[in-house]
PDB file of N, CA, C and O in Angstrom:
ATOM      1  N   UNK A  28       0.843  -1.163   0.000  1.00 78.00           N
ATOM      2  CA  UNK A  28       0.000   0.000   0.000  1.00 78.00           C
ATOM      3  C   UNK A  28       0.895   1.235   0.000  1.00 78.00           C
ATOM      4  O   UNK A  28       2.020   1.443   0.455  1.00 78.00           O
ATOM      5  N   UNK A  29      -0.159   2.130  -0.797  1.00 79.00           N
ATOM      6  CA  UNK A  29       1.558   3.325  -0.679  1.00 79.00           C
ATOM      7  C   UNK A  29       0.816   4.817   0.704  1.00 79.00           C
ATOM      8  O   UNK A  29      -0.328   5.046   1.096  1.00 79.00           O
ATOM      9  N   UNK A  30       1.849   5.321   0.946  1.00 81.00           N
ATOM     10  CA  UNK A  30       1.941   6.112   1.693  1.00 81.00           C
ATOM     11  C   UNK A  30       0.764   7.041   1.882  1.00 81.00           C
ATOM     12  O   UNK A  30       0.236   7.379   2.941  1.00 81.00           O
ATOM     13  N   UNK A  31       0.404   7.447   0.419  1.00 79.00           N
ATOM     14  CA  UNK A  31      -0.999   8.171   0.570  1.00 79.00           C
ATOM     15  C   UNK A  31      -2.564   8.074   0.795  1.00 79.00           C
ATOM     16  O   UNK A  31      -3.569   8.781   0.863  1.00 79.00           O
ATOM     17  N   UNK A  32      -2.126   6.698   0.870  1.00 81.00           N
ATOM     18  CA  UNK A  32      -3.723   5.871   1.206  1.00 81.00           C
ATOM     19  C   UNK A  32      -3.463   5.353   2.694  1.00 81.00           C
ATOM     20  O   UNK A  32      -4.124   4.510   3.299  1.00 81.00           O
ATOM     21  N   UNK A  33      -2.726   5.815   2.986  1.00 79.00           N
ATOM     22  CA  UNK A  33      -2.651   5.920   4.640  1.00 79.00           C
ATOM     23  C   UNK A  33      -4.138   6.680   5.419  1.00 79.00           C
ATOM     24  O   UNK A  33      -5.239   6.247   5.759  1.00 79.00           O
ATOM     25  N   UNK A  34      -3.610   7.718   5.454  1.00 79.00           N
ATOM     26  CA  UNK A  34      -5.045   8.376   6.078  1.00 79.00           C
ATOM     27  C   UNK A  34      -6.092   8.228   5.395  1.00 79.00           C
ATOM     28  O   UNK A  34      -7.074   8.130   6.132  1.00 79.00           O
ATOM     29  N   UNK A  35      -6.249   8.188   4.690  1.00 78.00           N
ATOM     30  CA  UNK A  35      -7.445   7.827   3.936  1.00 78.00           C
ATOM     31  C   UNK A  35      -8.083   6.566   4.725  1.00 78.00           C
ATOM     32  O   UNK A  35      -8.977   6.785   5.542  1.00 78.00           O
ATOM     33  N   UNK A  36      -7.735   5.555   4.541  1.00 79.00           N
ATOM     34  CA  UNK A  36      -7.750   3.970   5.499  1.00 79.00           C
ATOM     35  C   UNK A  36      -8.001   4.160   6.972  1.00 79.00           C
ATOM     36  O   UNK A  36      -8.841   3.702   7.747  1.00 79.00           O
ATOM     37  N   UNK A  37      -6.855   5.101   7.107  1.00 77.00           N
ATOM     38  CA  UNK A  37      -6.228   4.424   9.102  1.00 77.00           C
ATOM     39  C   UNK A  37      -6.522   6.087   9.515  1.00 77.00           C
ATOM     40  O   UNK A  37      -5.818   6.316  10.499  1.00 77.00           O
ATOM     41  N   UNK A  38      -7.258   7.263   9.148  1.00 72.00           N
ATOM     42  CA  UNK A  38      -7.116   8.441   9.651  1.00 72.00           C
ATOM     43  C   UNK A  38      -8.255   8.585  10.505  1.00 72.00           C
ATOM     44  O   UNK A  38      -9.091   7.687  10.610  1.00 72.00           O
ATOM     45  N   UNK A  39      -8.332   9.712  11.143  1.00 64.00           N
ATOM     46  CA  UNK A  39      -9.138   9.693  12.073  1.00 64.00           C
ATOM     47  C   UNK A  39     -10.501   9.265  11.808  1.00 64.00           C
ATOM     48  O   UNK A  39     -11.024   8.664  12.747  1.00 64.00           O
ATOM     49  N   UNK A  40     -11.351   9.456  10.550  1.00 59.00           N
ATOM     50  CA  UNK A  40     -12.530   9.158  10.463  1.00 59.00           C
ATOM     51  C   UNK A  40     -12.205   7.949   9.472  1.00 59.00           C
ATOM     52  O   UNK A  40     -12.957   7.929   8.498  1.00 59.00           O
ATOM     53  N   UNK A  41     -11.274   6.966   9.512  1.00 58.00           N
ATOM     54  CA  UNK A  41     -10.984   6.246   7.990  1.00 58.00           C
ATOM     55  C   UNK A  41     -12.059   5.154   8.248  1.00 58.00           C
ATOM     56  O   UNK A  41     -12.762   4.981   9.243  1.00 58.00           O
ATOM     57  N   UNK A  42     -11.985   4.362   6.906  1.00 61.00           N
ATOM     58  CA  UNK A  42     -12.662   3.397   6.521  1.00 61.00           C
ATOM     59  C   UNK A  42     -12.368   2.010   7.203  1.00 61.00           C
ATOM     60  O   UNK A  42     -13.399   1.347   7.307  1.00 61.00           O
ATOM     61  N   UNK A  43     -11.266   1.401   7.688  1.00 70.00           N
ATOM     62  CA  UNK A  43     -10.877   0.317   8.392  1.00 70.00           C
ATOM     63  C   UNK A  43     -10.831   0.790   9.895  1.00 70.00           C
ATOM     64  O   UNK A  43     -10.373  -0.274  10.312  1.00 70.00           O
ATOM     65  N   UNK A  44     -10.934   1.471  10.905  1.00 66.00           N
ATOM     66  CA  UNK A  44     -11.492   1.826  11.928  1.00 66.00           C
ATOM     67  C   UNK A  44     -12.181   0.593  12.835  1.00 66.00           C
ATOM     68  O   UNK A  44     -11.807   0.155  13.922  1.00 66.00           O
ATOM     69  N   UNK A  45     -13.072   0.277  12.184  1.00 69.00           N
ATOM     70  CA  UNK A  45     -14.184  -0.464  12.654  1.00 69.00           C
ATOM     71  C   UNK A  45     -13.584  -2.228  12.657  1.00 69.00           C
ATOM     72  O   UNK A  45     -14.164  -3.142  13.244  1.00 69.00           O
ATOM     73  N   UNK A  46     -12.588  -2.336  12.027  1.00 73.00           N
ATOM     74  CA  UNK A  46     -12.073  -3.880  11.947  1.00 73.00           C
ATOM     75  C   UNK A  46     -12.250  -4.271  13.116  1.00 73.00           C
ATOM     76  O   UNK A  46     -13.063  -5.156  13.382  1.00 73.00           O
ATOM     77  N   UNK A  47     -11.623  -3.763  13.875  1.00 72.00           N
ATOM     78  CA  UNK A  47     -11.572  -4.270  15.468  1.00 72.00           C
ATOM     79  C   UNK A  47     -13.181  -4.971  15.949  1.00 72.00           C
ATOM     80  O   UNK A  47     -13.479  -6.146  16.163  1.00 72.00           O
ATOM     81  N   UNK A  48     -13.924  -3.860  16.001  1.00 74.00           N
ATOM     82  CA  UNK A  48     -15.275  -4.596  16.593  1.00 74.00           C
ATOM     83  C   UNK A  48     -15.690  -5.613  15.512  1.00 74.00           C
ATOM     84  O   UNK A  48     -16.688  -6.278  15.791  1.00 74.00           O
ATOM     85  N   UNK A  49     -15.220  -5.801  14.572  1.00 78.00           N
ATOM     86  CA  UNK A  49     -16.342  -6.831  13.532  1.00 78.00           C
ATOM     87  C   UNK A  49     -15.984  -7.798  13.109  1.00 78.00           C
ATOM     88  O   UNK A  49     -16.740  -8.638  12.619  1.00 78.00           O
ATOM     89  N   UNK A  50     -14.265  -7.954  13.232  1.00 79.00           N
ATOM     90  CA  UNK A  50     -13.184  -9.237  13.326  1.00 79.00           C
ATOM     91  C   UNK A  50     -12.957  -9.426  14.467  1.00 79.00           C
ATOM     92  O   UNK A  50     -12.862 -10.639  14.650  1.00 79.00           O
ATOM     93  N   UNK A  51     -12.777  -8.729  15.589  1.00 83.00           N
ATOM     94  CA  UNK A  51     -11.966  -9.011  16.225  1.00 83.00           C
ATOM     95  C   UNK A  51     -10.291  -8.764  16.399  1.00 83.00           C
ATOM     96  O   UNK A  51      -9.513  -9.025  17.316  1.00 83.00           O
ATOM     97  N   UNK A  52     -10.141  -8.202  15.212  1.00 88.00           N
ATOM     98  CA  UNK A  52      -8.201  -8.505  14.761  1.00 88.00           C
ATOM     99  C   UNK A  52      -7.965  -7.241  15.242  1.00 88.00           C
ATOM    100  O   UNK A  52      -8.810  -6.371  15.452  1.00 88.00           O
ATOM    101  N   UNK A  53      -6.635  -7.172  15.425  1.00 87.00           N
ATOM    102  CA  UNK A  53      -6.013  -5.761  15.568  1.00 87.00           C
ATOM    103  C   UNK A  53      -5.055  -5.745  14.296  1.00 87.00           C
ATOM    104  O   UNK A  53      -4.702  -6.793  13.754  1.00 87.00           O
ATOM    105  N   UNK A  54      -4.628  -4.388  13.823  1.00 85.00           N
ATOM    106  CA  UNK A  54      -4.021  -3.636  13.097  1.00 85.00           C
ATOM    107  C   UNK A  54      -2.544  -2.515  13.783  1.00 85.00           C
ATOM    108  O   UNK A  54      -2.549  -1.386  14.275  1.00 85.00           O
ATOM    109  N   UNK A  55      -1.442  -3.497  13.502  1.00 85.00           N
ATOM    110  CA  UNK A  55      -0.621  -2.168  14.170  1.00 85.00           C
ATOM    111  C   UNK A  55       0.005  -2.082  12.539  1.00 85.00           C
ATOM    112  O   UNK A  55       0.400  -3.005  11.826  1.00 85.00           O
ATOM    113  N   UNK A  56      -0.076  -0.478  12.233  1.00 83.00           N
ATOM    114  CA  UNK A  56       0.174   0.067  10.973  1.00 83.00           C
ATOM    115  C   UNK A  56       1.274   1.085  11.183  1.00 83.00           C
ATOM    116  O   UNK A  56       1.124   1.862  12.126  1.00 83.00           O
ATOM    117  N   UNK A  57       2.288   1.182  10.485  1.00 83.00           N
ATOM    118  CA  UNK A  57       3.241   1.881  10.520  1.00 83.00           C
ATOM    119  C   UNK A  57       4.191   2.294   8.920  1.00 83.00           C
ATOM    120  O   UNK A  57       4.744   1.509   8.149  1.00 83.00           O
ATOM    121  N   UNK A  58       4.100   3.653   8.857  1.00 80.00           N
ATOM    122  CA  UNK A  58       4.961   3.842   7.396  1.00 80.00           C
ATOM    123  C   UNK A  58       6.565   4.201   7.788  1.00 80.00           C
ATOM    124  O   UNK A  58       7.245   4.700   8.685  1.00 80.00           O
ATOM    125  N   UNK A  59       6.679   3.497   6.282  1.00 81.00           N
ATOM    126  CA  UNK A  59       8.090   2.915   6.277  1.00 81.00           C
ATOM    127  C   UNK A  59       8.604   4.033   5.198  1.00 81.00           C
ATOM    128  O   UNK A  59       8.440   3.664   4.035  1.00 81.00           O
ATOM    129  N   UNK A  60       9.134   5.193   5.338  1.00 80.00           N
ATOM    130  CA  UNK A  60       9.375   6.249   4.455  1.00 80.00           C
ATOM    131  C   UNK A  60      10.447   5.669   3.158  1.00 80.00           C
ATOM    132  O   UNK A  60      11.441   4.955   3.289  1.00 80.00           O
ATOM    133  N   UNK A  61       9.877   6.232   1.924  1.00 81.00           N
ATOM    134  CA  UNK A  61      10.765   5.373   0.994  1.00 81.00           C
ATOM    135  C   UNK A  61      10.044   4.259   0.422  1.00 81.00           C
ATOM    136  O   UNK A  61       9.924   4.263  -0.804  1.00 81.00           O
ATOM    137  N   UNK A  62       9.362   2.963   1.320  1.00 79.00           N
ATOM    138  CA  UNK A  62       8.803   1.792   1.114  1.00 79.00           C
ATOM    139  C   UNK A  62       7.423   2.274   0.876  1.00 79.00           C
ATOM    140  O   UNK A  62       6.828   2.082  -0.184  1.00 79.00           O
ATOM    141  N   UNK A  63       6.989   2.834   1.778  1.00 80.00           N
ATOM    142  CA  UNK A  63       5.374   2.507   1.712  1.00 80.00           C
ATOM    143  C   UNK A  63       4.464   2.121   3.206  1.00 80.00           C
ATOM    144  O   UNK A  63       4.680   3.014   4.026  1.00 80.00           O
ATOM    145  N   UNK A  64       3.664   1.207   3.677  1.00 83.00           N
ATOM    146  CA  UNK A  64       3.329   1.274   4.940  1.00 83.00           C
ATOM    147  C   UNK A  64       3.517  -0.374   5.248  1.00 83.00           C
ATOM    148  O   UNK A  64       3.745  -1.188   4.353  1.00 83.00           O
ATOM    149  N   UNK A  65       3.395  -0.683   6.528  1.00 85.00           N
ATOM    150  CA  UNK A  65       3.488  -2.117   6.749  1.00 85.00           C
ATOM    151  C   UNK A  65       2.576  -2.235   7.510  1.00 85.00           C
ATOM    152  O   UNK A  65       2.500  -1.332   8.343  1.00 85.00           O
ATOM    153  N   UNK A  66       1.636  -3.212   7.573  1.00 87.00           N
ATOM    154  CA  UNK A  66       0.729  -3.453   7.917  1.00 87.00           C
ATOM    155  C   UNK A  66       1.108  -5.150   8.823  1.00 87.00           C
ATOM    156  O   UNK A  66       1.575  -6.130   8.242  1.00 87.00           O
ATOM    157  N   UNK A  67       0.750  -5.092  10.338  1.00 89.00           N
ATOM    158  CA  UNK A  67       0.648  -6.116  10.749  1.00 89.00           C
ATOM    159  C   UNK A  67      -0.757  -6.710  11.373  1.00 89.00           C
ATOM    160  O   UNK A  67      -1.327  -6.143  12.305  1.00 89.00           O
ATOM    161  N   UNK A  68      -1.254  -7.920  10.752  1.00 90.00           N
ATOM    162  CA  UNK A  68      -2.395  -8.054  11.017  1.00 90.00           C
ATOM    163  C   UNK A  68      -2.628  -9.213  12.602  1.00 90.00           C
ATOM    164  O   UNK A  68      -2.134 -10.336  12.505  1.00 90.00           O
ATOM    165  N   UNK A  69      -3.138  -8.959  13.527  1.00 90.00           N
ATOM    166  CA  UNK A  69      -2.977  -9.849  14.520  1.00 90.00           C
ATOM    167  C   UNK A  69      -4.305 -10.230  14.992  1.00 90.00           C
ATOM    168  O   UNK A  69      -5.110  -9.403  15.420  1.00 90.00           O
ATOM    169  N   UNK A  70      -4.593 -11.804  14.893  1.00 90.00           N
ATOM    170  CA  UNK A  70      -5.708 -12.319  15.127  1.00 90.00           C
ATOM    171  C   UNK A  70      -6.080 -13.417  14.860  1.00 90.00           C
ATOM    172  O   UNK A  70      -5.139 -14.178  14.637  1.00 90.00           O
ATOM    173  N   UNK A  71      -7.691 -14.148  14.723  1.00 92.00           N
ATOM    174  CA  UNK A  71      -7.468 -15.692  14.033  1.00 92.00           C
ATOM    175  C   UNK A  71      -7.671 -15.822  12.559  1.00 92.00           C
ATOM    176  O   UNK A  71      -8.448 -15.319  11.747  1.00 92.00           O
ATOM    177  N   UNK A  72      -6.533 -16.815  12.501  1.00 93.00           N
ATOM    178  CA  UNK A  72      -5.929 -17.043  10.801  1.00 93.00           C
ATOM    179  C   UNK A  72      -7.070 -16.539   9.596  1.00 93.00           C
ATOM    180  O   UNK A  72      -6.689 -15.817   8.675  1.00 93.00           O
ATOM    181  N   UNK A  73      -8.431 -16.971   9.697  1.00 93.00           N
ATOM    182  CA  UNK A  73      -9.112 -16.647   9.023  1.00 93.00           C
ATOM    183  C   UNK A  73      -9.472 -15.306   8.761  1.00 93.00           C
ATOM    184  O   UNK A  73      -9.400 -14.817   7.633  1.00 93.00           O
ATOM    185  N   UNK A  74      -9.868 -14.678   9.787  1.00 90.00           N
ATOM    186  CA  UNK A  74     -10.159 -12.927  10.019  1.00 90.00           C
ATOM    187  C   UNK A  74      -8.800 -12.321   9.214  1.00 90.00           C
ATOM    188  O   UNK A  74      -8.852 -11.521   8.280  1.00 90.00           O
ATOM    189  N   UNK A  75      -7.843 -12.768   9.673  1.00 91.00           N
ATOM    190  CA  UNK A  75      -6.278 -12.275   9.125  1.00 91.00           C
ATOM    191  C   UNK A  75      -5.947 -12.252   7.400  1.00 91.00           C
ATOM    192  O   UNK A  75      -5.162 -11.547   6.765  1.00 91.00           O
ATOM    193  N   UNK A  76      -6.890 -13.324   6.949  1.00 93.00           N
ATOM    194  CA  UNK A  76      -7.123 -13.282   5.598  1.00 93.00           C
ATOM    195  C   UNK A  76      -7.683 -12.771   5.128  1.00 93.00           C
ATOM    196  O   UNK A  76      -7.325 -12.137   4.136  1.00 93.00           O
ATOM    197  N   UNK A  77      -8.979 -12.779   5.639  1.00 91.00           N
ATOM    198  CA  UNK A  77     -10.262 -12.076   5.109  1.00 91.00           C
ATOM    199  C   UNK A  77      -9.349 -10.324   5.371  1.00 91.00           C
ATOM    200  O   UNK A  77      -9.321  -9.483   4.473  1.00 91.00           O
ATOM    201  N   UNK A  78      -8.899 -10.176   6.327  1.00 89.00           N
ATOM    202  CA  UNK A  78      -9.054  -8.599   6.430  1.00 89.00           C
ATOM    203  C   UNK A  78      -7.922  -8.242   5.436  1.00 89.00           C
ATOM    204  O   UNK A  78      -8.048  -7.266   4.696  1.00 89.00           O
ATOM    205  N   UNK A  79      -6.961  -8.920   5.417  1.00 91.00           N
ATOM    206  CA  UNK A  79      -6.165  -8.437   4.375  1.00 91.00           C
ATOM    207  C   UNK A  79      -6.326  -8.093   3.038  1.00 91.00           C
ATOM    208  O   UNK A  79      -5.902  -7.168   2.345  1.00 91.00           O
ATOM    209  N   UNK A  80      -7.373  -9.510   2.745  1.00 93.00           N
ATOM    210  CA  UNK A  80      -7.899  -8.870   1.475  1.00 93.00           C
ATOM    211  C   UNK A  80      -8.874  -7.866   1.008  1.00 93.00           C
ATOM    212  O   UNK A  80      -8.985  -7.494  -0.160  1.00 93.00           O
ATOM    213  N   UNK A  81      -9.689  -7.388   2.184  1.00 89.00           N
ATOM    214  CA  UNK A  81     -10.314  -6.773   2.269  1.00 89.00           C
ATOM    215  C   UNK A  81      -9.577  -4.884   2.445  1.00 89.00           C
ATOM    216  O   UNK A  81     -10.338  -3.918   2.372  1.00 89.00           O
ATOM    217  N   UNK A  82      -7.758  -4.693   2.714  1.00 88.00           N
ATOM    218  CA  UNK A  82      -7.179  -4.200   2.553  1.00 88.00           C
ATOM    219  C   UNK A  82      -7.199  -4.210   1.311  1.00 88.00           C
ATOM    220  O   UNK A  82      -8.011  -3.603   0.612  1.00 88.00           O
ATOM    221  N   UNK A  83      -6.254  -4.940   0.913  1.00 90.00           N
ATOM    222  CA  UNK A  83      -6.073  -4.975  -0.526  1.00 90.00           C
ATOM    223  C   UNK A  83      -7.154  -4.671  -1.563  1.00 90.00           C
ATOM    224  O   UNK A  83      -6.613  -4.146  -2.537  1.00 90.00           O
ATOM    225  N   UNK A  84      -8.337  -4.786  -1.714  1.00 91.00           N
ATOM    226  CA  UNK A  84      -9.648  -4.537  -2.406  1.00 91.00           C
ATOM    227  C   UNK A  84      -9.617  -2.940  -1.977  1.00 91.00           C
ATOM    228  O   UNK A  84      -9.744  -2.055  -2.824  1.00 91.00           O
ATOM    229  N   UNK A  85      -9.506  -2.773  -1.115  1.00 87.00           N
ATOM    230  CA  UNK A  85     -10.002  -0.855  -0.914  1.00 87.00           C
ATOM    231  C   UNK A  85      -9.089  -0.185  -1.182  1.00 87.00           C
ATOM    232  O   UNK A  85      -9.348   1.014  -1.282  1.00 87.00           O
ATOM    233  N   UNK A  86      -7.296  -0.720  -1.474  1.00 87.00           N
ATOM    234  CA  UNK A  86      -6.405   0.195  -1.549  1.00 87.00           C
ATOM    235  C   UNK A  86      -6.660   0.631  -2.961  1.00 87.00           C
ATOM    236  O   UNK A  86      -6.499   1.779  -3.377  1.00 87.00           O
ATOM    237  N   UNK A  87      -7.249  -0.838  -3.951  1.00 89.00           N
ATOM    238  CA  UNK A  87      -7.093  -0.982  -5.254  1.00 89.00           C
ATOM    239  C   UNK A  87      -8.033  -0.149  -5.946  1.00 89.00           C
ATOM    240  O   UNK A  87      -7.782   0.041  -7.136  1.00 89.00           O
ATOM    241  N   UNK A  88      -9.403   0.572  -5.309  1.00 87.00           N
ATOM    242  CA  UNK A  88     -10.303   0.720  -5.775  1.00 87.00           C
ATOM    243  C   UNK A  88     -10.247   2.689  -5.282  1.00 87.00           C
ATOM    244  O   UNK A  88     -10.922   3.584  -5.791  1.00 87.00           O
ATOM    245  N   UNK A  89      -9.131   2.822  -4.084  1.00 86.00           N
ATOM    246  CA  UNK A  89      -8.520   3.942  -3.923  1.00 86.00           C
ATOM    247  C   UNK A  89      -7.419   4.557  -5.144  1.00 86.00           C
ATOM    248  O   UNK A  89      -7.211   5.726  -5.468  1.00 86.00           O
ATOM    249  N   UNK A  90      -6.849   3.348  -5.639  1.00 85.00           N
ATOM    250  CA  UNK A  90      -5.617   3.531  -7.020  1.00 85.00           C
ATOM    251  C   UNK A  90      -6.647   4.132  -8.232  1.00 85.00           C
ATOM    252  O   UNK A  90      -6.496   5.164  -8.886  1.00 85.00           O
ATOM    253  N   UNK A  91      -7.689   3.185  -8.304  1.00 85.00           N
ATOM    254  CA  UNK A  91      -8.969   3.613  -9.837  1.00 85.00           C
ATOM    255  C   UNK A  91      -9.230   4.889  -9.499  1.00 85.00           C
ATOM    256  O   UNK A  91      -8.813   5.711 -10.315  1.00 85.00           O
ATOM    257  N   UNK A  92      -9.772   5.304  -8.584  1.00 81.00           N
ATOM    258  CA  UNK A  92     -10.506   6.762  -8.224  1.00 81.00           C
ATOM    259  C   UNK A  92      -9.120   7.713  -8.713  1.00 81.00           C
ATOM    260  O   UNK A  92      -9.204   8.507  -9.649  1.00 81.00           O
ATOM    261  N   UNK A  93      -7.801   7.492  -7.902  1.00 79.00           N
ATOM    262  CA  UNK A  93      -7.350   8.658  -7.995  1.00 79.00           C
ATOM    263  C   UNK A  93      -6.834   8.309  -9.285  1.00 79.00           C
ATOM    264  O   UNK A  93      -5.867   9.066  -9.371  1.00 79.00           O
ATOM    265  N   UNK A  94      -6.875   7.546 -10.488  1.00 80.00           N
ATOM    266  CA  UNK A  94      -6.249   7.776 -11.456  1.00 80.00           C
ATOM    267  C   UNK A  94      -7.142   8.106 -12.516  1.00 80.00           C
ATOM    268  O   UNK A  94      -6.934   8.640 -13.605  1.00 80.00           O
ATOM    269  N   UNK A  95      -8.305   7.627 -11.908  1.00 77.00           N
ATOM    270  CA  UNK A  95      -9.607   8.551 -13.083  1.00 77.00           C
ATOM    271  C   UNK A  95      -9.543  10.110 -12.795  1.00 77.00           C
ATOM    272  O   UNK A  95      -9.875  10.777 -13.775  1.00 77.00           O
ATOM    273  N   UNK A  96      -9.137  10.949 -11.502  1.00 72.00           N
ATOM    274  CA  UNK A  96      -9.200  11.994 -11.564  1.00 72.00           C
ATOM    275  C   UNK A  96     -10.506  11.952 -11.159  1.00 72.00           C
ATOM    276  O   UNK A  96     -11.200  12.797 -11.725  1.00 72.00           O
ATOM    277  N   UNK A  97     -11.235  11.063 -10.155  1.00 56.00           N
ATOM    278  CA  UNK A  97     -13.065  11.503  -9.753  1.00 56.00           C
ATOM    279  C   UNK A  97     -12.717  12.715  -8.811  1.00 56.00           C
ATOM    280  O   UNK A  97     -11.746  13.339  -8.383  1.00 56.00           O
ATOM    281  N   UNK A  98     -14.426  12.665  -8.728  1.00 52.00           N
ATOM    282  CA  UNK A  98     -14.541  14.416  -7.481  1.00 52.00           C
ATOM    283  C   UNK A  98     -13.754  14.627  -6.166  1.00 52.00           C
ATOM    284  O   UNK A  98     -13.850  15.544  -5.350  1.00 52.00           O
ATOM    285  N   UNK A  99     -12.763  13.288  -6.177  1.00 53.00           N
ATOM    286  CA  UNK A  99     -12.519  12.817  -4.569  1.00 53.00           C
ATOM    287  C   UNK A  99     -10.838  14.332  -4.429  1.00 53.00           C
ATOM    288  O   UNK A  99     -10.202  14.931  -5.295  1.00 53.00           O
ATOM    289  N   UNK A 100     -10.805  14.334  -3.423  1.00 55.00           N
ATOM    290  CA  UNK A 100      -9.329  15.973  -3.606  1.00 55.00           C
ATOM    291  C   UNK A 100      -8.330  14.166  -4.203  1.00 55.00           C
ATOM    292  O   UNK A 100      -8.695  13.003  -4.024  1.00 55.00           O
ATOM    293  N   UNK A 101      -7.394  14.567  -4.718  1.00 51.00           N
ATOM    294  CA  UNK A 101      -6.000  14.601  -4.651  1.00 51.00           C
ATOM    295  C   UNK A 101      -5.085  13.933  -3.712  1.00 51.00           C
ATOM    296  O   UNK A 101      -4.040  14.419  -3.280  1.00 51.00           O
ATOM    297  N   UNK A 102      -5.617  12.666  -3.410  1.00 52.00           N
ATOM    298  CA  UNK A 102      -4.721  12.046  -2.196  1.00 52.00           C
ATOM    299  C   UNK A 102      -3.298  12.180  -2.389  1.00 52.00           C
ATOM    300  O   UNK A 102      -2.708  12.715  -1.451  1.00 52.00           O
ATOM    301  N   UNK A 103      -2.720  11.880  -3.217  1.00 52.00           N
ATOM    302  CA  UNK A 103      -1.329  12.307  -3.136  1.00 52.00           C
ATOM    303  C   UNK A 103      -0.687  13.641  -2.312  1.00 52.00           C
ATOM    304  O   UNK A 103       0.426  13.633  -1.786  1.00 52.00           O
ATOM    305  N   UNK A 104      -1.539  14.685  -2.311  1.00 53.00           N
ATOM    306  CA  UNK A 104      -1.331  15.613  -2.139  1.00 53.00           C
ATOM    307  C   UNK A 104      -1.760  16.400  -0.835  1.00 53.00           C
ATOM    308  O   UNK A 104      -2.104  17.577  -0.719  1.00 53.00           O
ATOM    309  N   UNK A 105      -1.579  14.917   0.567  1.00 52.00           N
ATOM    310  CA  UNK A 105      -2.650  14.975   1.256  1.00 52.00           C
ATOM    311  C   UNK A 105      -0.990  15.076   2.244  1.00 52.00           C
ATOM    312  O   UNK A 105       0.056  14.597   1.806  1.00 52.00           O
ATOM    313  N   UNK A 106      -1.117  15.859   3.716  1.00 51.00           N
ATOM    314  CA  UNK A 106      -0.291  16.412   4.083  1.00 51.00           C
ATOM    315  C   UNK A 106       0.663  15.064   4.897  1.00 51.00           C
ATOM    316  O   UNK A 106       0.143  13.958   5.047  1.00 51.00           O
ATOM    317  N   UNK A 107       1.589  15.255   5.204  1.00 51.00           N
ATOM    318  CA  UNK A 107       2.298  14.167   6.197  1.00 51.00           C
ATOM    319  C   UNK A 107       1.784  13.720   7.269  1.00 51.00           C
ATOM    320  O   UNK A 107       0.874  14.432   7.694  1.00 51.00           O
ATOM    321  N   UNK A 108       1.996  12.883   7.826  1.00 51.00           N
ATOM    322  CA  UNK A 108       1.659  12.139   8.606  1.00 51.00           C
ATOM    323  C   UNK A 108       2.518  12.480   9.746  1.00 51.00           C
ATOM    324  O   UNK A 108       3.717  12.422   9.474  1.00 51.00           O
ATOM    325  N   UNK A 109       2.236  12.814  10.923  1.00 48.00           N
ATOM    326  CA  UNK A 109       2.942  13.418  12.112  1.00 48.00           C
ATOM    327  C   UNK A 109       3.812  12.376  12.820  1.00 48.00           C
ATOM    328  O   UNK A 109       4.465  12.691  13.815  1.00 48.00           O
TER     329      UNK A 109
END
């Protein structure tokens, strides 16, 4: 996942938020400047799959939007991460 779909995902109002109550799993997320973010998923094997891919499906569908140019701002251009 790259750097700018960080907050978007994991920010204060983001979209994966809610994993916790509905898997069960925890998420410790951390960017790796240069790389991109690392994502560790902790929980049972199944949830751990399911949620990953369920990562992977929203990062991908975050890549379409910002490369169609839809109404959404400019994630790239979205400020650092503190």
């Amino acid at each position: 996942m790259e750097l700018w779909m960080l907050p978007v995902l994991f920010g204060l109002e983001g979209e994966l938020m809610a994993l916790h109550q509905w898997f069960r799993v925890f998420l410790v997320v951390s960017a790796v400047p240069g790389c991109g973010v690392l994502i560790f998923i902790i929980g049972p094997p199944f949830y751990q799959c399911f949620t990953m891919l369920l990562i992977v499906a929203m990062s991908f569908q975050l890549r379409i939007r910002d490369n169609r140019g839809s109404s959404f701002p400019h994630f790239s251009e979205a400020p650092p991460l503190l």
